[in-house]
Short mmCIF file of C-alpha atoms in Angstrom, two decimals:
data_model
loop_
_atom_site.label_atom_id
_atom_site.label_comp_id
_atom_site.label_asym_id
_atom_site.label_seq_id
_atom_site.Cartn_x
_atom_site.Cartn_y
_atom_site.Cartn_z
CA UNK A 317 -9.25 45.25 58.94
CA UNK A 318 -12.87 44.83 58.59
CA UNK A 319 -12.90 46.96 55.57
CA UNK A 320 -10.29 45.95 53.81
CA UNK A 321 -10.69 42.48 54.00
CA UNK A 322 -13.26 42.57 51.30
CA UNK A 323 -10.73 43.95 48.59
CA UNK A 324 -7.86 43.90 49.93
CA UNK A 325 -5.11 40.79 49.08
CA UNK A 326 -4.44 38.08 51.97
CA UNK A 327 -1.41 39.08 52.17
CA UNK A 328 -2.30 42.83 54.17
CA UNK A 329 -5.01 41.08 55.85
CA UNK A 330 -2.09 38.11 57.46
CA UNK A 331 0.20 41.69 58.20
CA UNK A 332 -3.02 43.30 59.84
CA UNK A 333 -3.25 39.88 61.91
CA UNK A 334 0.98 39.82 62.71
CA UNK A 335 0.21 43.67 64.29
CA UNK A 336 -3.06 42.85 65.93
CA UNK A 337 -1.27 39.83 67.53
CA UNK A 338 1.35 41.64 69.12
CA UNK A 339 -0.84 44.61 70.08
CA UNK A 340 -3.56 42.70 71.35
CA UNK A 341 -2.17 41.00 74.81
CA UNK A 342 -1.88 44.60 75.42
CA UNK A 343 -5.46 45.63 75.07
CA UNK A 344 -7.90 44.06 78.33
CA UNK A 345 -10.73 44.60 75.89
CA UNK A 346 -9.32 43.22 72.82
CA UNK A 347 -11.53 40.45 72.08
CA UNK A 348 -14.57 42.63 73.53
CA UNK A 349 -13.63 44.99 70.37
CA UNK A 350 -12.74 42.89 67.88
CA UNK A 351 -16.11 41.28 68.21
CA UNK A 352 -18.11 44.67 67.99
CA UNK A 353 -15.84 45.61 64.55
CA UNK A 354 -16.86 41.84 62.87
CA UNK A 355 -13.23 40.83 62.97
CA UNK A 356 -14.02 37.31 64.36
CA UNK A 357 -15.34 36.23 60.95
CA UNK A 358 -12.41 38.01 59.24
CA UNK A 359 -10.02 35.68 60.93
CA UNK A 360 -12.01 32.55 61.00
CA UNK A 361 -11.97 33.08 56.92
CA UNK A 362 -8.15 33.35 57.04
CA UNK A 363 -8.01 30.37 58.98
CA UNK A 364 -10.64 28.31 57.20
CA UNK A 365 -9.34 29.22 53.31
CA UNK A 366 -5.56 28.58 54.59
CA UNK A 367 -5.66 25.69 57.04
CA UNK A 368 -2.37 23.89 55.19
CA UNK A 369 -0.80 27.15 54.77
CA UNK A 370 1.56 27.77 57.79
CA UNK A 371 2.83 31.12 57.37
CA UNK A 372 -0.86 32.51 57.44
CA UNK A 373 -1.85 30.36 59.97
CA UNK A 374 0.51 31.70 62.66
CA UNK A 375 -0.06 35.37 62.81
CA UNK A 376 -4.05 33.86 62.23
CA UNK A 377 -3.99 31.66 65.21
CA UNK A 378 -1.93 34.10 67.43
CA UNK A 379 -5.17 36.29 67.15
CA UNK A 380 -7.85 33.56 67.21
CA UNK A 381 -6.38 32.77 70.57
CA UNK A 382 -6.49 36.33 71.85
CA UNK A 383 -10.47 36.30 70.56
CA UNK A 384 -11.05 32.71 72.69
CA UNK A 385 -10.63 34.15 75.43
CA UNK A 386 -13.59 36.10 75.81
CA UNK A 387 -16.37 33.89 76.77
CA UNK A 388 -19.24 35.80 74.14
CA UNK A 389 -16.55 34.92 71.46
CA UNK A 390 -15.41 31.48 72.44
CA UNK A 391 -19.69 31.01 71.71
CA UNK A 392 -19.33 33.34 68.73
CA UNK A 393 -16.43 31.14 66.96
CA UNK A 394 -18.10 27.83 68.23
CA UNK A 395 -20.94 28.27 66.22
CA UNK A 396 -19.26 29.69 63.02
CA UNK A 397 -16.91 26.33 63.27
CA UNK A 398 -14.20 27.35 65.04
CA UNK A 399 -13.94 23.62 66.60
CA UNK A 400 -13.65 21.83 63.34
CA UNK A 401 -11.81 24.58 61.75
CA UNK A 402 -8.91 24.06 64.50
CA UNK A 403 -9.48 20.06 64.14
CA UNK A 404 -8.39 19.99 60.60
CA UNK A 405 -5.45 22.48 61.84
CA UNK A 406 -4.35 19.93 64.49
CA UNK A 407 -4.60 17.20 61.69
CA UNK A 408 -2.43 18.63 59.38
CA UNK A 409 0.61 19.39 61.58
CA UNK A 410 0.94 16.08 62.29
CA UNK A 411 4.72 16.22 64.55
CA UNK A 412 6.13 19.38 61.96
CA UNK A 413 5.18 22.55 62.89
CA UNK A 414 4.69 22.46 66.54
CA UNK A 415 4.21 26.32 67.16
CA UNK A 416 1.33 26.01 65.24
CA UNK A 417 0.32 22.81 67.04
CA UNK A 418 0.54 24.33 70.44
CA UNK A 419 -1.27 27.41 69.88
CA UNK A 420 -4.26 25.33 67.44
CA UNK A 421 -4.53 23.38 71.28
CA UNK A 422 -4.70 26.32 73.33
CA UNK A 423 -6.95 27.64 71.67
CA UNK A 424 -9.02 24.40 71.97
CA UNK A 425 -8.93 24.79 75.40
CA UNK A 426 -10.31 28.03 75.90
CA UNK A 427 -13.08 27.28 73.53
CA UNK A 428 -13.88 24.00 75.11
CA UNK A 429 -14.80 26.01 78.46
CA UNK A 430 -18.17 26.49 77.26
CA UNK A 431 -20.60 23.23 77.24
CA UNK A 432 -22.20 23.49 73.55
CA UNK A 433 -18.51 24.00 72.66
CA UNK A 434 -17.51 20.80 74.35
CA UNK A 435 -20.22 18.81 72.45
CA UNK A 436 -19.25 20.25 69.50
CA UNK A 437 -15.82 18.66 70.00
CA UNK A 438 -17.14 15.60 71.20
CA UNK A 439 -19.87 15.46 68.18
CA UNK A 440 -16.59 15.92 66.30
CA UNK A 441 -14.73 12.84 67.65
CA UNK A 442 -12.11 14.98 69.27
CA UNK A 443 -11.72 12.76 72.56
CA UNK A 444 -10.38 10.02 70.16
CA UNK A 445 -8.51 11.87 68.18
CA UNK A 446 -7.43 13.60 71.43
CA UNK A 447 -6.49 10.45 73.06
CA UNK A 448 -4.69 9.17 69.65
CA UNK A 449 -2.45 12.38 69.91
CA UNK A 450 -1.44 12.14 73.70
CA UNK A 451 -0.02 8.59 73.37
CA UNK A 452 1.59 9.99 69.92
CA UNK A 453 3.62 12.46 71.81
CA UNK A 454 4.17 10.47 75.02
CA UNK A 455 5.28 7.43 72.90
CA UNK A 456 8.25 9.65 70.86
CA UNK A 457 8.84 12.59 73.98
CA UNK A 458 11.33 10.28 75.58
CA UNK A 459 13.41 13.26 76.67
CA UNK A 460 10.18 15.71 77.35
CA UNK A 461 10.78 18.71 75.47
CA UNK A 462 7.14 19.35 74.58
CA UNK A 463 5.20 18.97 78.11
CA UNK A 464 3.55 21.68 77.23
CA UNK A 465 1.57 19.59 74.38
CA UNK A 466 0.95 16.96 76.12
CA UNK A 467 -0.31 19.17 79.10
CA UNK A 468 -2.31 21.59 75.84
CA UNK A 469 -3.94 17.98 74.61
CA UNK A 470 -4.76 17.30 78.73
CA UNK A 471 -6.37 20.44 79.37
CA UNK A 472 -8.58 20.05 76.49
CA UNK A 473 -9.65 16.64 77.31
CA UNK A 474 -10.33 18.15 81.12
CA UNK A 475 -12.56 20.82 79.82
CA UNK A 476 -14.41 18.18 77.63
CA UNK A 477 -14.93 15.42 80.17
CA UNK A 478 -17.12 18.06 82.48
CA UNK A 479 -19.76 16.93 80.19
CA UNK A 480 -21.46 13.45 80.79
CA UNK A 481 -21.34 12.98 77.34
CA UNK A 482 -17.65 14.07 77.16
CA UNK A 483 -16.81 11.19 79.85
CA UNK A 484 -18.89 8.38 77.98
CA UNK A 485 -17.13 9.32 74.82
CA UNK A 486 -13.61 9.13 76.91
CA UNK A 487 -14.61 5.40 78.78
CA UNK A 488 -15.09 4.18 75.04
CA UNK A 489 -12.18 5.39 73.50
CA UNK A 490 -10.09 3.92 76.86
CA UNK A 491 -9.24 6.87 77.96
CA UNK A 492 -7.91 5.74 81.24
CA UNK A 493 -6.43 2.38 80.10
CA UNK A 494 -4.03 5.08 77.85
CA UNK A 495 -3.89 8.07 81.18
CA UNK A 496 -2.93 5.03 83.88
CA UNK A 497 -0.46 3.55 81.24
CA UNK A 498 1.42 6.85 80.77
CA UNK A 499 1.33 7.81 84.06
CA UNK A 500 2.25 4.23 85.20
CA UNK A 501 5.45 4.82 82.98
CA UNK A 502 6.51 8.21 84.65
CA UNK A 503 5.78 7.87 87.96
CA UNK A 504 9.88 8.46 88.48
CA UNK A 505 9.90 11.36 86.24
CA UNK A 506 9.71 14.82 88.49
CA UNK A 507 9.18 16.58 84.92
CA UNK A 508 6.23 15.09 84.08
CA UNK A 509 4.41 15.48 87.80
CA UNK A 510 2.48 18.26 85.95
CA UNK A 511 0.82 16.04 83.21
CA UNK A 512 0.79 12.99 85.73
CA UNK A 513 -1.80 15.42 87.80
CA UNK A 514 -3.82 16.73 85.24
CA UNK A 515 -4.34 12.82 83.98
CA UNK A 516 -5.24 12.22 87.51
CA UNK A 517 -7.78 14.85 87.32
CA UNK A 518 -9.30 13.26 84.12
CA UNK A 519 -8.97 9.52 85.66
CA UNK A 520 -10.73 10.42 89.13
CA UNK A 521 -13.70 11.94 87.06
CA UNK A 522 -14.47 9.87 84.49
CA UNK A 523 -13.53 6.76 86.45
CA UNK A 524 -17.30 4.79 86.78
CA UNK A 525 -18.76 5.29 90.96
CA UNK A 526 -19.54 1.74 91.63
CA UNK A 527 -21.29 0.58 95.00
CA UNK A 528 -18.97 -1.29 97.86
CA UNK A 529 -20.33 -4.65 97.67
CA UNK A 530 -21.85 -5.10 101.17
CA UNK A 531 -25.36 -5.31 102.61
CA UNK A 532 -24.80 -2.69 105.21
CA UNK A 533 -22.47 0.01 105.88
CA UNK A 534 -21.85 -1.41 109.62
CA UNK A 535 -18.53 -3.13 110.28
CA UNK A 536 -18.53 -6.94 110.45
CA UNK A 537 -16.24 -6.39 113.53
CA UNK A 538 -16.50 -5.22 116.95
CA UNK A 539 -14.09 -3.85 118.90
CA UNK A 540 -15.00 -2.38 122.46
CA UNK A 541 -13.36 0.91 123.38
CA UNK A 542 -10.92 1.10 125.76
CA UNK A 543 -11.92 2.29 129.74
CA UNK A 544 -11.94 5.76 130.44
CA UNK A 545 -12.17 7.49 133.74
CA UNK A 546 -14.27 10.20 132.04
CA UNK A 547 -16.65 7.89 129.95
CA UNK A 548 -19.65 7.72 131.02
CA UNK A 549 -22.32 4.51 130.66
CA UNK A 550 -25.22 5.41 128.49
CA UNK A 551 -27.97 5.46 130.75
CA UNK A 552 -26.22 7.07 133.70
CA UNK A 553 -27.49 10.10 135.62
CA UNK A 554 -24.81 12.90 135.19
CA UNK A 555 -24.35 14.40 138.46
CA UNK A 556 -22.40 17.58 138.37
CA UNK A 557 -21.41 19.35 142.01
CA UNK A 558 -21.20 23.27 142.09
CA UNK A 559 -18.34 24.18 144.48
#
């Protein structure tokens, strides 16, 4: 592919990328060798020169996917701009195309494992724009058929919010004023349990640890224990009989 994506028309390199996608969940060590035969960049190109085109974007981000998942590449396509390649992606399939969508987040999320990935996104203003599309998609989901997005957007948002900066950039953007709302409106829905946990997750990490406000940790109240004929006084000689 390597080869012949330097004179060869996009339209062998997107077939090259339909059979590498289906041949590659085969392969353990795809991603391994894709990145030792330079295909990372190959694909990356595809995606960059075609981000509004859909039909080369599929068999493009079927592979890019496949590549994430080795942590070397996931660093690899990070620093070639992989994040704000897949940004623009996620910006331009607005609530149309949602294949595309899906995989553009999944892909997000296994790139997003890495920390100078995550501040990449963050430097990027994905939490926002993270945040914006979550209460998109729970607003006009009333009868859930795309969980999986909202749990795709959730995961990336998890992966992000390890970082410190990730969770001051989510407290700004109200993260958990729009996670407690949603959840707050599904609590009754067993569907949704899924993305009502991973919110949780989010929530209980990035929620600020304040200090209880008391002057001591001791208990304003005392309450004596109850008699016991094997407590013994403090102070008291233990005598113990060997029969």
């Amino acid at each position: 592919m390597v080869s012949e994506a330097r004179d060869s028309p996009d339209e062998l390199i997107v077939n090259i990328h339909s059979l590498l996608g289906k041949l590659g969940p085969k392969d353990r060590k795809f991603g391994v060798k894709a990145r030792l035969g330079q295909a990372l960049p190959v694909t990356l190109s595809l995606i960059r020169n075609h981000s509004q085109n859909f039909r080369i974007l599929t068999p493009s981000l079927t592979v890019l996917k496949l590549y994430a998942s080795n942590a070397v590449n996931a660093s690899y396509l990070g620093k070639n701009g992989a994040i704000s390649h897949l940004f623009k992606v996620l910006s331009v399939c607005g609530r149309k195309h949602l294949s595309i969508l899906k995989m553009a987040l999944d892909t997000l999320v296994s790139l997003v494992k890495t920390k100078s990935n995550s501040a990449r996104a963050i430097g990027h203003g994905g939490v926002p724009t993270l945040l914006a599309m979550f209460s998109d998609w729970h607003r006009i989901d009333t009868k859930n058929r795309h969980i999986g997005l909202r749990k795709a957007i959730l995961n990336v948002l998890k992966n992000i919010t390890n970082l410190k900066s990730g969770r001051k950039a989510f407290m700004e953007a109200e993260g958990i004023r729009i996670l407690y709302n949603a959840c707050q409106e599904t609590l009754q829905c067993r569907e949704l349990e899924s993305v009502i946990f991973i919110a949780s997750l989010i929530m209980r990490k990035c929620f600020p640890r304040n200090r209880l406000p008391l002057s001591t940790v001791r208990s304003p109240f005392l309450f004596p224990l109850p008699q016991s004929d094997f407590h013994i006084p403090e102070g008291a000689s233990i005598h113990i009989s060997i029969i």
